[in-house]
Amino acid sequence: MTHARAVSLADPAEYARGVPYGEFARLRAEDPVAWVAEVDLVRHGADGARTHRGTGYWAVTRHEAVLAASRDPAVFSSAERGAFLADPRTREDLERNRRLLINMDAPRHTRIRRAVSGAFTPRAVARLHDMVRGHAAAVVARAVAARDVDVVTDLAAELPLLVLADLLGMPREDRKLLFDWSNNLVGFDDPRYGDGRIDTYRRTFVEALRYAAELIARRRRDPGDDLVSRMVAAQAGGEGPTDAELGQLWLLLVIAGNETTRHLISGAVSALLDDPAERDRLVADPGLVPTAVEEFLRWVTPVMQFRRTATRDTVLDGRRIGAGDKVVLYYASANRDASVFADPDRLDLGRRDNPHLAFGIGPHFCLGAHLARMEAAEMLRALLPHLPGLRRTGPDERMRSNFMNAITRLPARFGADGGLG
Ligand code: HEM
């Protein structure tokens, strides 16, 4: 008799091998709100290395239940213990996290979100189209000229960094700082980035906020057409967030708008390299780009989960949940739920009915969704003529993270049969 290897959804190392879709399918069928014991994680602090183990949590794996919990923020709170799986260690950590929009509940959440949401409406994002398209074309042209590339750093990371630098009114040269900061914060459990070092995490937070404060002061003196300048102008009119709130919003945009879009693009390229039939279909019919972007969002699900905390005893998908319990919403599983998606483990770039939850749902629905879609679409359009000639030159490497579905290295070469290549 063979036994399946035990899989821990909480263990960052698990995802370095790949997303455990088999385990998610089993849970959806057998135990859709399953109790997950957490694993020991090493944390390096001022007092040396200590292992730390979270409280354990309910893993919500079916589409309908992820949707229901996301739409019920009074019961499934983002502010209570934050939206990240790792428990805040101290009261101070919790308070600091709560300054980020993503870790707020109404009414504070509604007020701060309103201050920034105008910049992310479809109409506002449409104004960024030429800028995004120009950056995508330039990034692809540079990569094709280099021929030997790492798809992650040379293509996937570059576009969101350039777009964010312009959007946030930063000098483009400073995008390397954005790259390092978000790697340190998101790659907290990966030895190549944060390595569980609390000092690195806190230092990065402080450094990035100091940069934001300087940027806000600079834009107040010398305004431009960027988001920070516009929010500073709104403050002068008696509206808008305080400087501290603005700094926190800025930091959230740096993290949320950077890694996520990077992993969507690298995951899409990796999927196209694995599936030449779907690649050829897309190359033959560029009109498929919009449905392809939605399918890549479903397929990759760059943010695999966000966390909530139950504010009272409740029942979710037939399971009793106690007040104070940690509840983790697995978008990565919901997006492969066969009761919602026909043939969910097949990449179908023309998929019509695709209500994926890659951007979450409910009051915290991703503010950057239109922008991320536009970046992915323009990157695909710029890459299309070169895709047939693109080949892997080495294995992918993946991030050790239970949060992001992240490829960290994808060596490849643009070939002579790649159109202009
Ligand atoms: C493919 C790319 C992206 C993915 C998969 C993604 C995913 C998500 C998800 C799942 C949430 C929901 C959080 C929750 O319910 O707790 C979220 C929220 C958010 N996202 Fe994105 N995101 C992406 C790109 C972006 C971009 C480009 C930006 C901005 C430039 C952005 C800014 C935000 C912000 C500010 C929030 C918090 C909204 C709130 O709490 O009200 N995201 N994102």
Tab-separated table of C-alpha atoms and ligand atoms in Angstrom:
chain	number	residue	atom	x	y	z
A	1	MET	CA	0.000	0.000	0.000
A	2	THR	CA	1.350	3.425	-0.813
A	3	HIS	CA	0.858	6.404	1.428
A	4	ALA	CA	0.649	9.924	0.110
A	5	ARG	CA	3.317	12.175	1.604
A	6	ALA	CA	1.861	14.264	4.437
A	7	VAL	CA	1.507	17.833	3.274
A	8	SER	CA	1.459	20.821	5.599
A	9	LEU	CA	-0.261	23.808	4.038
A	10	ALA	CA	1.432	25.993	6.649
A	11	ASP	CA	5.000	25.008	5.805
A	12	PRO	CA	6.782	27.531	3.535
A	13	ALA	CA	9.161	24.752	2.378
A	14	GLU	CA	6.211	22.830	0.915
A	15	TYR	CA	5.676	25.498	-1.736
A	16	ALA	CA	9.316	25.513	-2.827
A	17	ARG	CA	8.388	22.185	-4.488
A	18	GLY	CA	5.195	23.565	-6.033
A	19	VAL	CA	1.667	24.441	-4.955
A	20	PRO	CA	0.093	21.316	-3.344
A	21	TYR	CA	-2.933	21.225	-5.679
A	22	GLY	CA	-3.488	17.511	-4.938
A	23	GLU	CA	-3.839	18.222	-1.232
A	24	PHE	CA	-6.190	21.136	-1.941
A	25	ALA	CA	-8.375	18.854	-4.104
A	26	ARG	CA	-8.471	16.247	-1.324
A	27	LEU	CA	-9.449	18.867	1.243
A	28	ARG	CA	-12.193	20.346	-0.953
A	29	ALA	CA	-13.672	16.863	-1.288
A	30	GLU	CA	-13.124	15.494	2.231
A	31	ASP	CA	-12.535	18.286	4.713
A	32	PRO	CA	-13.288	21.678	3.134
A	33	VAL	CA	-12.677	23.673	6.327
A	34	ALA	CA	-9.750	21.690	7.748
A	35	TRP	CA	-7.731	22.294	10.884
A	36	VAL	CA	-4.064	22.885	10.006
A	37	ALA	CA	-1.391	22.635	12.688
A	38	GLU	CA	1.409	25.090	12.040
A	39	VAL	CA	5.072	24.178	11.819
A	40	ASP	CA	8.043	25.514	13.768
A	41	LEU	CA	9.555	28.491	11.990
A	42	VAL	CA	12.939	29.890	12.963
A	43	ARG	CA	12.904	33.575	13.873
A	44	HIS	CA	16.167	35.464	14.400
A	45	GLY	CA	15.720	38.335	16.842
A	46	ALA	CA	17.904	40.392	19.178
A	47	ASP	CA	17.758	37.470	21.612
A	48	GLY	CA	19.153	35.008	19.027
A	49	ALA	CA	17.401	32.288	17.036
A	50	ARG	CA	14.071	31.071	18.423
A	51	THR	CA	11.582	28.681	16.967
A	52	HIS	CA	8.087	29.991	16.797
A	53	ARG	CA	4.902	28.079	16.107
A	54	GLY	CA	1.597	29.689	15.150
A	55	THR	CA	-1.722	28.853	16.764
A	56	GLY	CA	-2.992	26.632	13.955
A	57	TYR	CA	-5.890	27.617	11.736
A	58	TRP	CA	-8.908	26.658	9.676
A	59	ALA	CA	-8.023	26.243	5.986
A	60	VAL	CA	-10.989	27.270	3.817
A	61	THR	CA	-10.600	25.584	0.435
A	62	ARG	CA	-13.917	25.698	-1.469
A	63	HIS	CA	-14.791	28.625	-3.755
A	64	GLU	CA	-18.213	29.240	-2.245
A	65	ALA	CA	-16.875	29.366	1.320
A	66	VAL	CA	-13.920	31.649	0.464
A	67	LEU	CA	-16.447	33.960	-1.178
A	68	ALA	CA	-18.855	33.848	1.793
A	69	ALA	CA	-16.185	34.586	4.418
A	70	SER	CA	-14.644	37.391	2.309
A	71	ARG	CA	-18.040	39.071	2.060
A	72	ASP	CA	-18.695	38.932	5.797
A	73	PRO	CA	-16.015	41.167	7.346
A	74	ALA	CA	-18.010	41.716	10.553
A	75	VAL	CA	-17.526	38.024	11.392
A	76	PHE	CA	-14.255	37.406	9.529
A	77	SER	CA	-12.136	40.395	10.505
A	78	SER	CA	-8.953	41.689	8.872
A	79	ALA	CA	-8.071	44.011	11.761
A	80	GLU	CA	-8.449	41.643	14.705
A	81	ARG	CA	-5.072	39.906	14.159
A	82	GLY	CA	-4.177	41.225	10.683
A	83	ALA	CA	-4.577	39.662	7.224
A	84	PHE	CA	-1.276	37.744	7.230
A	85	LEU	CA	-1.048	34.089	8.199
A	86	ALA	CA	1.809	34.655	10.655
A	87	ASP	CA	0.511	35.862	14.005
A	88	PRO	CA	1.810	39.250	15.120
A	89	ARG	CA	4.301	38.498	17.931
A	90	THR	CA	3.612	41.494	20.090
A	91	ARG	CA	0.905	44.086	20.633
A	92	GLU	CA	3.289	46.577	19.016
A	93	ASP	CA	3.625	44.389	15.886
A	94	LEU	CA	-0.153	44.143	15.630
A	95	GLU	CA	-0.560	47.908	15.978
A	96	ARG	CA	2.076	48.521	13.323
A	97	ASN	CA	0.435	46.076	10.915
A	98	ARG	CA	-2.930	47.712	11.477
A	99	ARG	CA	-1.648	50.918	9.952
A	100	LEU	CA	-1.788	49.128	6.563
A	101	LEU	CA	-5.128	49.299	4.751
A	102	ILE	CA	-5.159	45.569	4.241
A	103	ASN	CA	-5.218	45.014	8.033
A	104	MET	CA	-8.138	47.350	8.746
A	105	ASP	CA	-11.885	46.905	9.193
A	106	ALA	CA	-14.671	49.442	8.624
A	107	PRO	CA	-15.103	52.311	9.334
A	108	ARG	CA	-11.375	53.115	9.227
A	109	HIS	CA	-10.855	50.853	6.221
A	110	THR	CA	-13.633	52.602	4.282
A	111	ARG	CA	-12.200	56.071	4.972
A	112	ILE	CA	-8.602	55.299	4.001
A	113	ARG	CA	-9.593	53.205	0.985
A	114	ARG	CA	-11.738	56.048	-0.308
A	115	ALA	CA	-8.730	58.382	-0.168
A	116	VAL	CA	-6.832	56.310	-2.686
A	117	SER	CA	-9.422	54.360	-4.688
A	118	GLY	CA	-9.985	57.201	-7.199
A	119	ALA	CA	-6.492	56.574	-8.561
A	120	PHE	CA	-7.340	52.942	-9.402
A	121	THR	CA	-10.707	53.167	-11.169
A	122	PRO	CA	-10.826	51.787	-14.731
A	123	ARG	CA	-10.883	55.342	-16.069
A	124	ALA	CA	-7.888	56.480	-13.989
A	125	VAL	CA	-5.938	53.375	-14.942
A	126	ALA	CA	-6.811	53.856	-18.635
A	127	ARG	CA	-4.799	57.078	-18.481
A	128	LEU	CA	-1.716	54.998	-17.631
A	129	HIS	CA	-2.105	52.825	-20.728
A	130	ASP	CA	0.529	54.509	-22.915
A	131	MET	CA	3.014	54.525	-20.060
A	132	VAL	CA	2.462	50.807	-19.325
A	133	ARG	CA	2.590	49.824	-23.008
A	134	GLY	CA	5.796	51.839	-23.520
A	135	HIS	CA	7.504	50.192	-20.553
A	136	ALA	CA	6.392	46.702	-21.639
A	137	ALA	CA	7.761	47.231	-25.152
A	138	ALA	CA	11.073	48.556	-23.826
A	139	VAL	CA	11.488	45.766	-21.265
A	140	VAL	CA	10.819	43.083	-23.894
A	141	ALA	CA	13.113	44.745	-26.464
A	142	ARG	CA	15.972	44.808	-23.936
A	143	ALA	CA	15.424	41.162	-23.001
A	144	VAL	CA	15.209	39.991	-26.618
A	145	ALA	CA	18.437	41.860	-27.426
A	146	ALA	CA	20.165	40.203	-24.454
A	147	ARG	CA	18.874	36.772	-25.641
A	148	ASP	CA	19.919	34.956	-22.454
A	149	VAL	CA	17.680	36.157	-19.664
A	150	ASP	CA	16.221	35.375	-16.311
A	151	VAL	CA	12.510	35.801	-17.047
A	152	VAL	CA	11.906	36.763	-13.412
A	153	THR	CA	14.336	39.653	-13.002
A	154	ASP	CA	14.643	40.787	-16.637
A	155	LEU	CA	10.981	40.654	-17.656
A	156	ALA	CA	8.530	39.934	-14.861
A	157	ALA	CA	10.029	42.126	-12.121
A	158	GLU	CA	11.027	45.026	-14.360
A	159	LEU	CA	7.592	46.028	-15.637
A	160	PRO	CA	5.804	46.462	-12.285
A	161	LEU	CA	8.848	48.267	-10.859
A	162	LEU	CA	8.909	50.796	-13.705
A	163	VAL	CA	5.137	51.280	-13.567
A	164	LEU	CA	5.171	51.755	-9.782
A	165	ALA	CA	8.071	54.204	-9.910
A	166	ASP	CA	6.107	56.361	-12.389
A	167	LEU	CA	2.797	55.952	-10.569
A	168	LEU	CA	4.325	56.871	-7.214
A	169	GLY	CA	6.452	59.728	-8.505
A	170	MET	CA	9.838	58.138	-7.788
A	171	PRO	CA	12.983	58.470	-9.870
A	172	ARG	CA	13.187	55.317	-12.014
A	173	GLU	CA	16.708	54.561	-10.729
A	174	ASP	CA	15.216	54.030	-7.272
A	175	ARG	CA	13.260	50.983	-8.408
A	176	LYS	CA	16.082	48.749	-7.156
A	177	LEU	CA	15.125	49.898	-3.645
A	178	LEU	CA	11.525	48.799	-4.267
A	179	PHE	CA	12.795	45.416	-5.455
A	180	ASP	CA	14.909	44.873	-2.330
A	181	TRP	CA	12.309	46.106	0.147
A	182	SER	CA	9.508	43.942	-1.152
A	183	ASN	CA	11.810	40.902	-1.414
A	184	ASN	CA	12.783	41.375	2.231
A	185	LEU	CA	9.208	41.771	3.438
A	186	VAL	CA	7.601	39.051	1.330
A	187	GLY	CA	10.552	36.631	1.312
A	188	PHE	CA	10.692	36.683	5.109
A	189	ASP	CA	10.886	32.876	5.345
A	190	ASP	CA	13.257	32.372	2.414
A	191	PRO	CA	16.995	32.060	3.204
A	192	ARG	CA	17.850	34.119	0.109
A	193	TYR	CA	15.843	37.124	1.347
A	194	GLY	CA	14.603	37.826	4.876
A	195	ASP	CA	15.724	34.466	6.335
A	196	GLY	CA	13.322	34.843	9.249
A	197	ARG	CA	15.304	37.840	10.531
A	198	ILE	CA	13.050	40.125	12.468
A	199	ASP	CA	15.716	42.855	12.315
A	200	THR	CA	15.741	42.750	8.518
A	201	TYR	CA	11.952	42.947	8.478
A	202	ARG	CA	11.760	45.887	10.877
A	203	ARG	CA	14.708	47.711	9.304
A	204	THR	CA	13.116	47.403	5.872
A	205	PHE	CA	9.850	48.826	7.206
A	206	VAL	CA	11.659	51.795	8.782
A	207	GLU	CA	13.845	52.457	5.718
A	208	ALA	CA	10.930	52.336	3.298
A	209	LEU	CA	8.797	54.637	5.454
A	210	ARG	CA	11.682	57.093	5.776
A	211	TYR	CA	11.980	57.121	1.989
A	212	ALA	CA	8.206	57.689	1.720
A	213	ALA	CA	8.356	60.633	4.146
A	214	GLU	CA	11.117	62.247	2.078
A	215	LEU	CA	9.189	61.625	-1.136
A	216	ILE	CA	6.033	63.175	0.329
A	217	ALA	CA	8.010	66.262	1.419
A	218	ARG	CA	9.625	66.524	-2.018
A	219	ARG	CA	6.295	66.234	-3.839
A	220	ARG	CA	4.801	68.880	-1.553
A	221	ARG	CA	7.558	71.300	-2.624
A	222	ASP	CA	7.682	70.192	-6.231
A	223	PRO	CA	4.434	68.472	-7.299
A	224	GLY	CA	4.164	66.287	-10.392
A	225	ASP	CA	1.386	64.277	-12.040
A	226	ASP	CA	1.854	61.237	-9.777
A	227	LEU	CA	-0.310	59.663	-7.093
A	228	VAL	CA	1.701	60.994	-4.146
A	229	SER	CA	1.501	64.574	-5.490
A	230	ARG	CA	-2.256	64.215	-5.948
A	231	MET	CA	-2.804	62.902	-2.433
A	232	VAL	CA	-0.647	65.667	-0.986
A	233	ALA	CA	-2.785	68.181	-2.905
A	234	ALA	CA	-5.951	66.581	-1.467
A	235	GLN	CA	-4.519	67.095	2.038
A	236	ALA	CA	-4.112	70.821	1.329
A	237	GLY	CA	-7.819	70.906	0.451
A	238	GLY	CA	-8.585	69.559	3.925
A	239	GLU	CA	-9.225	66.004	2.676
A	240	GLY	CA	-7.045	62.993	2.139
A	241	PRO	CA	-4.918	60.956	4.501
A	242	THR	CA	-2.432	62.306	7.046
A	243	ASP	CA	1.278	62.118	6.190
A	244	ALA	CA	1.668	59.003	8.326
A	245	GLU	CA	-1.325	57.333	6.642
A	246	LEU	CA	-0.012	58.365	3.251
A	247	GLY	CA	3.376	56.802	4.020
A	248	GLN	CA	1.678	53.537	5.002
A	249	LEU	CA	-0.463	53.534	1.857
A	250	TRP	CA	2.624	54.118	-0.222
A	251	LEU	CA	4.399	51.192	1.426
A	252	LEU	CA	1.418	48.910	0.863
A	253	LEU	CA	1.331	49.854	-2.823
A	254	VAL	CA	5.063	49.131	-3.097
A	255	ILE	CA	4.582	45.639	-1.695
A	256	ALA	CA	1.168	44.804	-3.158
A	257	GLY	CA	1.825	46.188	-6.624
A	258	ASN	CA	5.233	44.700	-7.089
A	259	GLU	CA	5.663	41.055	-6.164
A	260	THR	CA	2.128	40.073	-7.139
A	261	THR	CA	2.318	41.300	-10.719
A	262	ARG	CA	5.841	39.913	-11.031
A	263	HIS	CA	4.672	36.424	-10.063
A	264	LEU	CA	1.685	36.651	-12.395
A	265	ILE	CA	3.961	37.423	-15.359
A	266	SER	CA	6.647	34.844	-14.543
A	267	GLY	CA	3.968	32.228	-13.804
A	268	ALA	CA	2.288	32.999	-17.136
A	269	VAL	CA	5.540	32.667	-19.092
A	270	SER	CA	6.359	29.426	-17.290
A	271	ALA	CA	2.883	28.042	-18.110
A	272	LEU	CA	3.289	29.003	-21.788
A	273	LEU	CA	6.676	27.263	-21.924
A	274	ASP	CA	5.043	24.133	-20.464
A	275	ASP	CA	2.081	24.197	-22.849
A	276	PRO	CA	3.139	24.873	-26.452
A	277	ALA	CA	-0.387	24.171	-27.759
A	278	GLU	CA	-1.887	26.998	-25.667
A	279	ARG	CA	1.095	29.202	-26.550
A	280	ASP	CA	0.502	28.630	-30.278
A	281	ARG	CA	-3.200	29.301	-29.835
A	282	LEU	CA	-2.431	32.678	-28.239
A	283	VAL	CA	0.220	33.597	-30.802
A	284	ALA	CA	-2.237	32.777	-33.613
A	285	ASP	CA	-5.035	34.799	-32.006
A	286	PRO	CA	-3.871	37.823	-29.983
A	287	GLY	CA	-7.560	38.661	-29.493
A	288	LEU	CA	-7.412	36.036	-26.733
A	289	VAL	CA	-5.174	38.229	-24.546
A	290	PRO	CA	-7.997	39.446	-22.225
A	291	THR	CA	-9.286	35.933	-21.462
A	292	ALA	CA	-5.687	34.685	-21.254
A	293	VAL	CA	-4.920	37.275	-18.550
A	294	GLU	CA	-7.930	36.095	-16.507
A	295	GLU	CA	-6.896	32.474	-16.988
A	296	PHE	CA	-3.332	33.209	-15.866
A	297	LEU	CA	-4.720	34.953	-12.788
A	298	ARG	CA	-6.733	31.819	-12.002
A	299	TRP	CA	-3.922	29.443	-12.955
A	300	VAL	CA	-1.098	31.171	-11.080
A	301	THR	CA	-3.048	32.821	-8.230
A	302	PRO	CA	0.015	34.855	-7.194
A	303	VAL	CA	-1.365	35.508	-3.684
A	304	MET	CA	-2.328	32.048	-2.470
A	305	GLN	CA	-4.168	33.107	0.690
A	306	PHE	CA	-5.121	35.857	3.097
A	307	ARG	CA	-6.104	35.449	6.700
A	308	ARG	CA	-9.094	36.522	8.783
A	309	THR	CA	-9.981	36.108	12.466
A	310	ALA	CA	-13.470	35.096	13.622
A	311	THR	CA	-15.007	37.809	15.813
A	312	ARG	CA	-17.641	35.418	17.222
A	313	ASP	CA	-18.650	31.761	17.150
A	314	THR	CA	-19.939	30.924	13.714
A	315	VAL	CA	-20.394	28.166	11.130
A	316	LEU	CA	-18.614	28.149	7.761
A	317	ASP	CA	-19.184	25.439	5.140
A	318	GLY	CA	-20.678	23.215	7.847
A	319	ARG	CA	-17.768	23.653	10.267
A	320	ARG	CA	-18.094	25.279	13.701
A	321	ILE	CA	-15.553	28.034	14.181
A	322	GLY	CA	-14.863	29.632	17.557
A	323	ALA	CA	-14.505	33.342	18.338
A	324	GLY	CA	-10.818	34.267	17.971
A	325	ASP	CA	-9.973	31.357	15.616
A	326	LYS	CA	-7.632	31.991	12.710
A	327	VAL	CA	-9.279	31.397	9.325
A	328	VAL	CA	-7.200	31.233	6.136
A	329	LEU	CA	-8.900	31.796	2.774
A	330	TYR	CA	-7.143	29.755	0.094
A	331	TYR	CA	-7.687	31.511	-3.241
A	332	ALA	CA	-5.246	28.996	-4.774
A	333	SER	CA	-7.672	26.208	-3.932
A	334	ALA	CA	-10.899	28.105	-4.703
A	335	ASN	CA	-9.527	28.810	-8.180
A	336	ARG	CA	-9.272	25.073	-8.935
A	337	ASP	CA	-12.704	24.169	-7.571
A	338	ALA	CA	-14.400	21.875	-10.097
A	339	SER	CA	-17.852	22.916	-8.910
A	340	VAL	CA	-17.134	26.366	-10.380
A	341	PHE	CA	-14.530	25.851	-13.136
A	342	ALA	CA	-14.964	23.238	-15.862
A	343	ASP	CA	-11.846	21.068	-16.117
A	344	PRO	CA	-10.018	23.243	-13.527
A	345	ASP	CA	-6.558	21.686	-13.966
A	346	ARG	CA	-6.486	22.548	-17.653
A	347	LEU	CA	-5.016	25.861	-18.830
A	348	ASP	CA	-7.612	27.269	-21.257
A	349	LEU	CA	-6.631	30.710	-22.505
A	350	GLY	CA	-10.064	31.195	-24.056
A	351	ARG	CA	-11.963	30.292	-20.855
A	352	ARG	CA	-15.231	32.256	-20.818
A	353	ASP	CA	-16.786	31.652	-17.426
A	354	ASN	CA	-13.952	32.506	-15.062
A	355	PRO	CA	-15.040	33.962	-11.697
A	356	HIS	CA	-11.583	33.465	-10.137
A	357	LEU	CA	-10.733	34.929	-6.749
A	358	ALA	CA	-7.109	35.855	-7.468
A	359	PHE	CA	-7.828	39.467	-6.423
A	360	GLY	CA	-9.908	38.456	-3.411
A	361	ILE	CA	-13.511	39.662	-3.132
A	362	GLY	CA	-15.545	41.869	-0.804
A	363	PRO	CA	-14.435	45.152	0.798
A	364	HIS	CA	-10.704	44.403	0.427
A	365	PHE	CA	-10.961	43.475	-3.276
A	366	CYS	CA	-7.600	44.317	-4.812
A	367	LEU	CA	-7.286	48.026	-5.530
A	368	GLY	CA	-4.684	47.371	-8.206
A	369	ALA	CA	-6.723	44.806	-10.178
A	370	HIS	CA	-7.221	46.972	-13.296
A	371	LEU	CA	-3.593	48.034	-13.287
A	372	ALA	CA	-2.300	44.482	-12.825
A	373	ARG	CA	-4.529	43.268	-15.673
A	374	MET	CA	-3.249	46.021	-17.925
A	375	GLU	CA	0.393	45.245	-17.107
A	376	ALA	CA	-0.066	41.531	-17.769
A	377	ALA	CA	-1.945	42.185	-21.036
A	378	GLU	CA	0.681	44.616	-22.350
A	379	MET	CA	3.498	42.278	-21.363
A	380	LEU	CA	1.828	39.405	-23.229
A	381	ARG	CA	1.216	41.566	-26.319
A	382	ALA	CA	4.843	42.692	-26.371
A	383	LEU	CA	6.096	39.138	-25.877
A	384	LEU	CA	3.799	37.403	-28.383
A	385	PRO	CA	6.032	37.630	-31.481
A	386	HIS	CA	8.975	36.261	-29.484
A	387	LEU	CA	7.224	33.458	-27.618
A	388	PRO	CA	7.656	30.700	-30.223
A	389	GLY	CA	11.437	31.065	-29.981
A	390	LEU	CA	11.669	31.246	-26.194
A	391	ARG	CA	13.245	28.182	-24.547
A	392	ARG	CA	14.137	27.279	-20.964
A	393	THR	CA	17.882	27.013	-20.325
A	394	GLY	CA	17.629	25.721	-16.772
A	395	PRO	CA	15.158	24.696	-14.105
A	396	ASP	CA	12.818	27.158	-12.370
A	397	GLU	CA	13.507	28.063	-8.766
A	398	ARG	CA	10.628	28.787	-6.446
A	399	MET	CA	10.240	30.909	-3.339
A	400	ARG	CA	9.936	29.280	0.045
A	401	SER	CA	6.696	31.011	0.926
A	402	ASN	CA	3.260	29.904	2.077
A	403	PHE	CA	1.851	33.242	0.875
A	404	MET	CA	3.042	33.980	-2.672
A	405	ASN	CA	3.116	31.492	-5.541
A	406	ALA	CA	6.483	32.759	-6.659
A	407	ILE	CA	9.076	31.680	-9.175
A	408	THR	CA	12.349	33.344	-8.209
A	409	ARG	CA	14.454	32.303	-11.237
A	410	LEU	CA	13.527	31.166	-14.728
A	411	PRO	CA	16.555	31.027	-17.044
A	412	ALA	CA	15.612	31.180	-20.734
A	413	ARG	CA	16.854	32.152	-24.181
A	414	PHE	CA	15.135	34.008	-26.993
A	415	GLY	CA	15.789	32.109	-30.229
A	416	ALA	CA	16.219	32.996	-33.870
A	417	ASP	CA	12.750	31.640	-34.701
A	418	GLY	CA	11.227	34.230	-32.397
A	419	GLY	CA	10.131	36.724	-35.026
A	420	LEU	CA	12.359	39.731	-34.462
A	421	GLY	CA	14.656	37.677	-32.217
B	1	HEM	C1	-1.593	40.079	-10.140
B	1	HEM	C2	-1.441	41.049	-9.304
B	1	HEM	C3	-2.181	41.182	-7.989
B	1	HEM	C4	-2.798	40.227	-7.215
B	1	HEM	C5	-2.928	38.728	-7.494
B	1	HEM	C6	-3.328	40.897	-6.056
B	1	HEM	C7	-4.053	40.268	-5.054
B	1	HEM	C8	-4.704	40.914	-4.033
B	1	HEM	C9	-5.609	40.296	-3.103
B	1	HEM	C10	-5.960	38.813	-3.074
B	1	HEM	C11	-6.068	41.260	-2.264
B	1	HEM	C12	-7.139	41.067	-1.170
B	1	HEM	C13	-6.624	41.184	0.241
B	1	HEM	C14	-7.631	40.744	1.284
B	1	HEM	O1	-8.784	40.412	0.981
B	1	HEM	O2	-7.254	40.725	2.483
B	1	HEM	C15	-5.429	42.494	-2.654
B	1	HEM	C16	-5.585	43.714	-2.025
B	1	HEM	C17	-4.885	44.854	-2.387
B	1	HEM	N1	-4.115	45.042	-3.509
B	1	HEM	FE1	-3.654	43.663	-4.881
B	1	HEM	N2	-3.000	42.224	-6.136
B	1	HEM	C18	-2.312	42.437	-7.312
B	1	HEM	C19	-1.832	43.641	-7.792
B	1	HEM	C20	-1.922	44.841	-7.141
B	1	HEM	C21	-1.413	46.096	-7.630
B	1	HEM	C22	-0.718	46.305	-8.980
B	1	HEM	C23	-1.666	47.021	-6.666
B	1	HEM	C24	-1.357	48.492	-6.634
B	1	HEM	C25	-0.527	49.150	-7.372
B	1	HEM	C26	-2.372	46.345	-5.582
B	1	HEM	C27	-2.814	46.934	-4.429
B	1	HEM	C28	-3.618	46.331	-3.485
B	1	HEM	C29	-4.101	47.008	-2.295
B	1	HEM	C30	-3.791	48.429	-1.885
B	1	HEM	C31	-4.888	46.066	-1.593
B	1	HEM	C32	-5.603	46.271	-0.261
B	1	HEM	C33	-7.016	46.676	-0.495
B	1	HEM	C34	-7.807	46.772	0.796
B	1	HEM	O3	-7.374	46.258	1.844
B	1	HEM	O4	-8.866	47.407	0.748
B	1	HEM	N3	-2.502	45.012	-5.911
B	1	HEM	N4	-4.621	42.271	-3.752
